[in-house]
PDB file of C-alpha atoms in Angstrom:
ATOM      1  CA  UNK A   1      -8.251 -70.698 -96.930  1.00 63.00           C
ATOM      2  CA  UNK A   2      -4.710 -71.325 -95.669  1.00 74.00           C
ATOM      3  CA  UNK A   3      -4.191 -74.605 -93.771  1.00 74.00           C
ATOM      4  CA  UNK A   4      -2.260 -73.907 -90.578  1.00 74.00           C
ATOM      5  CA  UNK A   5      -1.667 -74.887 -86.967  1.00 75.00           C
ATOM      6  CA  UNK A   6      -2.167 -72.156 -84.385  1.00 76.00           C
ATOM      7  CA  UNK A   7       0.706 -72.135 -81.886  1.00 70.00           C
ATOM      8  CA  UNK A   8      -0.047 -68.833 -80.185  1.00 71.00           C
ATOM      9  CA  UNK A   9      -2.809 -66.262 -80.361  1.00 75.00           C
ATOM     10  CA  UNK A  10      -2.616 -62.658 -79.192  1.00 79.00           C
ATOM     11  CA  UNK A  11      -5.639 -60.500 -78.357  1.00 79.00           C
ATOM     12  CA  UNK A  12      -6.351 -57.662 -80.762  1.00 80.00           C
ATOM     13  CA  UNK A  13      -4.422 -54.558 -79.851  1.00 81.00           C
ATOM     14  CA  UNK A  14      -1.610 -56.490 -78.144  1.00 80.00           C
ATOM     15  CA  UNK A  15       1.707 -54.775 -78.726  1.00 78.00           C
ATOM     16  CA  UNK A  16       3.644 -58.036 -78.311  1.00 74.00           C
ATOM     17  CA  UNK A  17       4.439 -59.830 -81.553  1.00 75.00           C
ATOM     18  CA  UNK A  18       5.409 -63.403 -82.302  1.00 76.00           C
ATOM     19  CA  UNK A  19       9.109 -62.468 -82.274  1.00 81.00           C
ATOM     20  CA  UNK A  20       8.774 -61.165 -78.708  1.00 82.00           C
ATOM     21  CA  UNK A  21       6.932 -64.314 -77.646  1.00 78.00           C
ATOM     22  CA  UNK A  22       9.554 -66.617 -79.194  1.00 81.00           C
ATOM     23  CA  UNK A  23      12.348 -64.596 -77.575  1.00 85.00           C
ATOM     24  CA  UNK A  24      10.744 -65.068 -74.163  1.00 83.00           C
ATOM     25  CA  UNK A  25       9.540 -68.672 -74.654  1.00 79.00           C
ATOM     26  CA  UNK A  26      11.835 -70.125 -77.317  1.00 79.00           C
ATOM     27  CA  UNK A  27      13.432 -72.544 -74.863  1.00 83.00           C
ATOM     28  CA  UNK A  28      10.053 -73.796 -73.653  1.00 77.00           C
ATOM     29  CA  UNK A  29      10.165 -77.571 -73.233  1.00 82.00           C
ATOM     30  CA  UNK A  30       7.579 -80.116 -72.192  1.00 80.00           C
ATOM     31  CA  UNK A  31       7.664 -83.867 -71.748  1.00 85.00           C
ATOM     32  CA  UNK A  32       6.588 -86.067 -74.640  1.00 83.00           C
ATOM     33  CA  UNK A  33       2.825 -86.547 -74.785  1.00 81.00           C
ATOM     34  CA  UNK A  34       1.010 -89.678 -75.917  1.00 79.00           C
ATOM     35  CA  UNK A  35      -1.627 -88.800 -78.506  1.00 79.00           C
ATOM     36  CA  UNK A  36      -4.220 -91.480 -79.168  1.00 79.00           C
ATOM     37  CA  UNK A  37      -6.170 -89.354 -81.647  1.00 80.00           C
ATOM     38  CA  UNK A  38      -6.436 -85.871 -83.045  1.00 83.00           C
ATOM     39  CA  UNK A  39      -9.223 -83.938 -84.698  1.00 83.00           C
ATOM     40  CA  UNK A  40      -9.010 -81.655 -87.716  1.00 83.00           C
ATOM     41  CA  UNK A  41     -11.295 -78.621 -87.408  1.00 83.00           C
ATOM     42  CA  UNK A  42     -12.332 -75.912 -89.797  1.00 83.00           C
ATOM     43  CA  UNK A  43     -13.630 -72.546 -88.703  1.00 83.00           C
ATOM     44  CA  UNK A  44     -15.996 -70.052 -90.251  1.00 85.00           C
ATOM     45  CA  UNK A  45     -16.229 -66.495 -89.001  1.00 86.00           C
ATOM     46  CA  UNK A  46     -19.819 -65.449 -88.328  1.00 88.00           C
ATOM     47  CA  UNK A  47     -21.307 -62.263 -86.924  1.00 91.00           C
ATOM     48  CA  UNK A  48     -21.372 -63.916 -83.475  1.00 88.00           C
ATOM     49  CA  UNK A  49     -17.805 -65.248 -83.660  1.00 85.00           C
ATOM     50  CA  UNK A  50     -16.052 -68.304 -85.032  1.00 83.00           C
ATOM     51  CA  UNK A  51     -17.992 -71.495 -85.690  1.00 85.00           C
ATOM     52  CA  UNK A  52     -15.878 -74.676 -85.558  1.00 84.00           C
ATOM     53  CA  UNK A  53     -16.684 -77.886 -87.407  1.00 84.00           C
ATOM     54  CA  UNK A  54     -15.042 -81.297 -87.230  1.00 84.00           C
ATOM     55  CA  UNK A  55     -13.645 -82.209 -90.640  1.00 84.00           C
ATOM     56  CA  UNK A  56     -11.917 -85.498 -89.783  1.00 82.00           C
ATOM     57  CA  UNK A  57     -10.679 -87.587 -86.879  1.00 81.00           C
ATOM     58  CA  UNK A  58      -7.478 -89.591 -86.903  1.00 85.00           C
ATOM     59  CA  UNK A  59      -6.881 -92.458 -84.491  1.00 80.00           C
ATOM     60  CA  UNK A  60      -9.344 -94.078 -82.139  1.00 74.00           C
ATOM     61  CA  UNK A  61     -11.642 -92.336 -79.710  1.00 65.00           C
ATOM     62  CA  UNK A  62     -13.886 -94.207 -77.307  1.00 63.00           C
ATOM     63  CA  UNK A  63     -17.559 -93.272 -76.993  1.00 66.00           C
ATOM     64  CA  UNK A  64     -17.099 -92.269 -73.335  1.00 70.00           C
ATOM     65  CA  UNK A  65     -14.247 -89.915 -74.295  1.00 70.00           C
ATOM     66  CA  UNK A  66     -16.410 -88.345 -77.000  1.00 67.00           C
ATOM     67  CA  UNK A  67     -19.278 -87.928 -74.514  1.00 68.00           C
ATOM     68  CA  UNK A  68     -16.924 -86.221 -72.045  1.00 73.00           C
ATOM     69  CA  UNK A  69     -15.686 -83.801 -74.725  1.00 69.00           C
ATOM     70  CA  UNK A  70     -19.261 -83.049 -75.799  1.00 66.00           C
ATOM     71  CA  UNK A  71     -20.154 -82.279 -72.184  1.00 70.00           C
ATOM     72  CA  UNK A  72     -17.156 -79.968 -71.763  1.00 68.00           C
ATOM     73  CA  UNK A  73     -17.159 -78.181 -75.131  1.00 67.00           C
ATOM     74  CA  UNK A  74     -20.667 -78.727 -76.507  1.00 61.00           C
ATOM     75  CA  UNK A  75     -21.973 -81.290 -79.003  1.00 55.00           C
ATOM     76  CA  UNK A  76     -21.686 -78.856 -81.912  1.00 54.00           C
ATOM     77  CA  UNK A  77     -17.903 -79.115 -81.630  1.00 53.00           C
ATOM     78  CA  UNK A  78     -17.564 -82.904 -81.409  1.00 48.00           C
ATOM     79  CA  UNK A  79     -20.598 -83.975 -83.414  1.00 44.00           C
TER      80      UNK A  79
END
């Protein structure tokens, strides 16, 4: 296991590499974002694809926000 943050993902077989992406998007800017919480996930590769589990939450999250995320992504993600 190597802890990491995924910044970009390329489909298998893509000829573009991270250097190409940075060259084209290196000056990408966005306004500051307020983050009231974040969630740390782990993933396990299974025969049907990746399975994500919540390892920890940092910051506050209201029950209605959690319910909305469960509805959008499925309760197995935000259990």
